[in-house]
């Protein structure tokens, strides 16, 4: 549902409007990944993928940068 809100956007709203505090900065790797202007960011760690995905969502870049598991990337490369 691209026209609906996401958990990240709801969380940002809660932090700003209910708790009166800005959301924390995304993980440092997100800014580095964005600086490379890569179209895909890959990770083999499920926790890292979650953190990177959340960071991309918080920067509203998830529609421009695809976050993938290394296995997915390798699968696409071998098709």
CSV table of N, CA and C in Angstrom, one decimal:
chain,number,residue,atom,x,y,z
A,1,UNK,N,0.8,-1.2,0.0
A,1,UNK,CA,0.0,0.0,0.0
A,1,UNK,C,0.9,1.3,0.0
A,2,UNK,N,1.3,1.7,-1.1
A,2,UNK,CA,2.2,2.9,-1.2
A,2,UNK,C,1.6,4.2,-0.7
A,3,UNK,N,0.3,4.3,-0.7
A,3,UNK,CA,-0.4,5.5,-0.3
A,3,UNK,C,-0.7,5.6,1.2
A,4,UNK,N,-0.3,4.5,1.9
A,4,UNK,CA,-0.5,4.5,3.4
A,4,UNK,C,0.7,4.8,4.1
A,5,UNK,N,0.6,5.0,5.4
A,5,UNK,CA,1.7,5.3,6.2
A,5,UNK,C,2.6,4.1,6.5
A,6,UNK,N,3.7,4.3,7.1
A,6,UNK,CA,4.6,3.2,7.4
A,6,UNK,C,4.9,3.2,8.9
A,7,UNK,N,5.4,2.1,9.5
A,7,UNK,CA,5.7,2.1,10.9
A,7,UNK,C,6.8,3.2,11.2
A,8,UNK,N,7.7,3.4,10.3
A,8,UNK,CA,8.7,4.5,10.6
A,8,UNK,C,8.1,5.8,10.6
A,9,UNK,N,7.2,6.1,9.7
A,9,UNK,CA,6.5,7.5,9.7
A,9,UNK,C,5.7,7.6,10.9
A,10,UNK,N,5.0,6.6,11.3
A,10,UNK,CA,4.1,6.7,12.6
A,10,UNK,C,5.0,6.9,13.8
A,11,UNK,N,6.2,6.2,13.8
A,11,UNK,CA,7.1,6.4,14.9
A,11,UNK,C,7.6,7.8,15.0
A,12,UNK,N,8.0,8.4,13.8
A,12,UNK,CA,8.5,9.7,13.8
A,12,UNK,C,7.4,10.7,14.3
A,13,UNK,N,6.1,10.4,13.9
A,13,UNK,CA,5.0,11.3,14.3
A,13,UNK,C,4.9,11.2,15.9
A,14,UNK,N,4.9,10.0,16.4
A,14,UNK,CA,4.8,9.8,17.9
A,14,UNK,C,5.9,10.5,18.6
A,15,UNK,N,7.1,10.3,18.1
A,15,UNK,CA,8.3,11.0,18.8
A,15,UNK,C,8.1,12.5,18.7
A,16,UNK,N,7.8,13.1,17.6
A,16,UNK,CA,7.7,14.5,17.5
A,16,UNK,C,6.5,15.1,18.2
A,17,UNK,N,5.3,14.5,18.0
A,17,UNK,CA,4.1,15.1,18.5
A,17,UNK,C,3.6,14.6,19.9
A,18,UNK,N,4.0,13.4,20.3
A,18,UNK,CA,3.6,13.0,21.6
A,18,UNK,C,4.7,13.1,22.7
A,19,UNK,N,5.9,12.7,22.3
A,19,UNK,CA,7.0,12.7,23.2
A,19,UNK,C,7.8,14.0,23.1
A,20,UNK,N,7.6,14.8,22.1
A,20,UNK,CA,8.3,16.1,21.9
A,20,UNK,C,9.8,15.9,21.7
A,21,UNK,N,10.2,14.9,21.1
A,21,UNK,CA,11.7,14.7,20.9
A,21,UNK,C,11.9,14.2,19.4
A,22,UNK,N,12.9,14.7,18.8
A,22,UNK,CA,13.2,14.3,17.4
A,22,UNK,C,13.6,12.8,17.4
A,23,UNK,N,13.4,12.2,16.2
A,23,UNK,CA,13.9,10.8,16.1
A,23,UNK,C,15.4,10.7,16.1
A,24,UNK,N,16.0,9.6,16.5
A,24,UNK,CA,17.4,9.5,16.5
A,24,UNK,C,17.9,9.5,15.1
A,25,UNK,N,19.2,9.8,14.9
A,25,UNK,CA,19.8,9.8,13.6
A,25,UNK,C,19.9,8.3,13.1
A,26,UNK,N,19.9,8.2,11.8
A,26,UNK,CA,20.0,6.8,11.2
A,26,UNK,C,21.4,6.3,11.5
A,27,UNK,N,21.6,5.0,11.4
A,27,UNK,CA,22.9,4.4,11.6
A,27,UNK,C,23.9,5.1,10.7
A,28,UNK,N,25.2,5.2,11.1
A,28,UNK,CA,26.2,5.9,10.3
A,28,UNK,C,26.4,5.3,8.9
A,29,UNK,N,26.2,4.0,8.7
A,29,UNK,CA,26.4,3.4,7.4
A,29,UNK,C,25.4,3.9,6.4
A,30,UNK,N,24.2,4.4,6.8
A,30,UNK,CA,23.2,4.9,5.9
A,30,UNK,C,23.7,6.1,5.2
A,31,UNK,N,24.3,7.1,5.9
A,31,UNK,CA,24.8,8.3,5.3
A,31,UNK,C,25.9,7.9,4.3
A,32,UNK,N,26.8,7.0,4.7
A,32,UNK,CA,27.9,6.6,3.8
A,32,UNK,C,27.3,6.0,2.5
A,33,UNK,N,26.3,5.1,2.7
A,33,UNK,CA,25.7,4.5,1.5
A,33,UNK,C,25.1,5.5,0.6
A,34,UNK,N,24.4,6.5,1.2
A,34,UNK,CA,23.8,7.5,0.3
A,34,UNK,C,24.8,8.4,-0.4
A,35,UNK,N,25.9,8.6,0.2
A,35,UNK,CA,27.0,9.4,-0.4
A,35,UNK,C,27.5,8.7,-1.6
A,36,UNK,N,27.5,7.4,-1.7
A,36,UNK,CA,28.0,6.7,-2.9
A,36,UNK,C,27.1,6.7,-4.0
A,37,UNK,N,25.8,7.2,-3.8
A,37,UNK,CA,24.8,7.2,-4.8
A,37,UNK,C,24.5,5.9,-5.5
A,38,UNK,N,24.7,4.8,-4.7
A,38,UNK,CA,24.4,3.5,-5.1
A,38,UNK,C,22.9,3.2,-5.2
A,39,UNK,N,22.5,2.4,-6.1
A,39,UNK,CA,21.1,2.1,-6.3
A,39,UNK,C,20.6,1.0,-5.4
A,40,UNK,N,21.6,0.2,-5.0
A,40,UNK,CA,21.4,-1.0,-4.1
A,40,UNK,C,22.4,-1.0,-3.0
A,41,UNK,N,21.9,-1.3,-1.8
A,41,UNK,CA,22.7,-1.5,-0.6
A,41,UNK,C,22.4,-3.0,-0.2
A,42,UNK,N,23.5,-3.8,-0.1
A,42,UNK,CA,23.3,-5.2,0.3
A,42,UNK,C,24.0,-5.5,1.6
A,43,UNK,N,23.4,-6.5,2.3
A,43,UNK,CA,24.0,-6.9,3.6
A,43,UNK,C,23.7,-8.4,3.8
A,44,UNK,N,24.6,-9.1,4.5
A,44,UNK,CA,24.3,-10.5,4.7
A,44,UNK,C,23.7,-10.7,6.2
A,45,UNK,N,23.7,-9.6,6.9
A,45,UNK,CA,23.2,-9.7,8.3
A,45,UNK,C,21.8,-9.2,8.4
A,46,UNK,N,20.9,-10.1,8.9
A,46,UNK,CA,19.4,-9.7,9.0
A,46,UNK,C,19.2,-8.4,9.8
A,47,UNK,N,19.9,-8.3,11.0
A,47,UNK,CA,19.8,-7.2,11.8
A,47,UNK,C,20.3,-5.9,11.1
A,48,UNK,N,21.4,-6.0,10.4
A,48,UNK,CA,21.9,-4.9,9.7
A,48,UNK,C,20.9,-4.4,8.6
A,49,UNK,N,20.4,-5.4,7.9
A,49,UNK,CA,19.4,-5.1,6.9
A,49,UNK,C,18.2,-4.3,7.5
A,50,UNK,N,17.7,-4.7,8.6
A,50,UNK,CA,16.6,-4.0,9.3
A,50,UNK,C,17.0,-2.6,9.6
A,51,UNK,N,18.2,-2.4,10.2
A,51,UNK,CA,18.7,-1.1,10.6
A,51,UNK,C,18.9,-0.2,9.3
A,52,UNK,N,19.5,-0.8,8.3
A,52,UNK,CA,19.7,0.0,7.0
A,52,UNK,C,18.3,0.4,6.4
A,53,UNK,N,17.4,-0.6,6.4
A,53,UNK,CA,16.1,-0.3,5.8
A,53,UNK,C,15.4,0.8,6.6
A,54,UNK,N,15.4,0.7,8.0
A,54,UNK,CA,14.8,1.8,8.8
A,54,UNK,C,15.5,3.1,8.6
A,55,UNK,N,16.8,3.1,8.4
A,55,UNK,CA,17.6,4.3,8.2
A,55,UNK,C,17.2,4.9,6.9
A,56,UNK,N,17.0,4.1,5.8
A,56,UNK,CA,16.6,4.6,4.5
A,56,UNK,C,15.2,5.2,4.6
A,57,UNK,N,14.3,4.5,5.3
A,57,UNK,CA,13.0,5.0,5.5
A,57,UNK,C,13.0,6.4,6.2
A,58,UNK,N,13.8,6.5,7.2
A,58,UNK,CA,13.8,7.7,8.0
A,58,UNK,C,14.4,8.9,7.1
A,59,UNK,N,15.2,8.6,6.2
A,59,UNK,CA,15.7,9.6,5.2
A,59,UNK,C,14.8,9.7,4.0
A,60,UNK,N,13.7,8.9,4.0
A,60,UNK,CA,12.8,8.9,2.9
A,60,UNK,C,13.5,8.6,1.6
A,61,UNK,N,14.4,7.7,1.6
A,61,UNK,CA,15.2,7.3,0.4
A,61,UNK,C,14.9,5.8,0.0
A,62,UNK,N,14.0,5.2,0.6
A,62,UNK,CA,13.8,3.8,0.3
A,62,UNK,C,13.2,3.6,-1.1
A,63,UNK,N,12.6,4.6,-1.6
A,63,UNK,CA,12.1,4.4,-3.0
A,63,UNK,C,13.2,4.6,-4.0
A,64,UNK,N,14.3,5.2,-3.6
A,64,UNK,CA,15.5,5.4,-4.5
A,64,UNK,C,16.6,4.4,-4.3
A,65,UNK,N,16.7,3.9,-3.2
A,65,UNK,CA,17.8,2.9,-2.8
A,65,UNK,C,17.2,1.6,-2.4
A,66,UNK,N,17.5,0.6,-3.1
A,66,UNK,CA,16.9,-0.7,-2.7
A,66,UNK,C,17.9,-1.4,-1.7
A,67,UNK,N,17.3,-1.9,-0.6
A,67,UNK,CA,18.1,-2.7,0.4
A,67,UNK,C,17.8,-4.2,0.2
A,68,UNK,N,18.9,-4.9,-0.1
A,68,UNK,CA,18.8,-6.3,-0.4
A,68,UNK,C,19.7,-7.2,0.5
A,69,UNK,N,19.3,-8.4,0.6
A,69,UNK,CA,20.2,-9.4,1.2
A,69,UNK,C,21.2,-9.9,0.1
A,70,UNK,N,22.4,-10.2,0.5
A,70,UNK,CA,23.4,-10.6,-0.4
A,70,UNK,C,22.9,-11.8,-1.2
A,71,UNK,N,22.2,-12.7,-0.6
A,71,UNK,CA,21.7,-13.9,-1.3
A,71,UNK,C,20.7,-13.5,-2.4
A,72,UNK,N,19.9,-12.5,-2.1
A,72,UNK,CA,19.0,-12.0,-3.2
A,72,UNK,C,19.8,-11.5,-4.3
A,73,UNK,N,20.8,-10.7,-4.0
A,73,UNK,CA,21.6,-10.1,-5.1
A,73,UNK,C,22.3,-11.1,-5.9
A,74,UNK,N,22.8,-12.1,-5.3
A,74,UNK,CA,23.5,-13.2,-6.0
A,74,UNK,C,22.5,-14.0,-6.8
A,75,UNK,N,21.3,-14.2,-6.3
A,75,UNK,CA,20.3,-14.9,-7.0
A,75,UNK,C,19.9,-14.2,-8.3
A,76,UNK,N,19.8,-12.9,-8.2
A,76,UNK,CA,19.4,-12.1,-9.4
A,76,UNK,C,20.6,-12.1,-10.4
A,77,UNK,N,21.8,-12.1,-9.9
A,77,UNK,CA,23.0,-12.1,-10.8
A,77,UNK,C,23.1,-13.4,-11.6
A,78,UNK,N,22.6,-14.5,-11.1
A,78,UNK,CA,22.8,-15.7,-11.7
A,78,UNK,C,21.6,-16.2,-12.6
A,79,UNK,N,20.6,-15.3,-12.7
A,79,UNK,CA,19.4,-15.7,-13.5
A,79,UNK,C,19.7,-15.3,-14.9
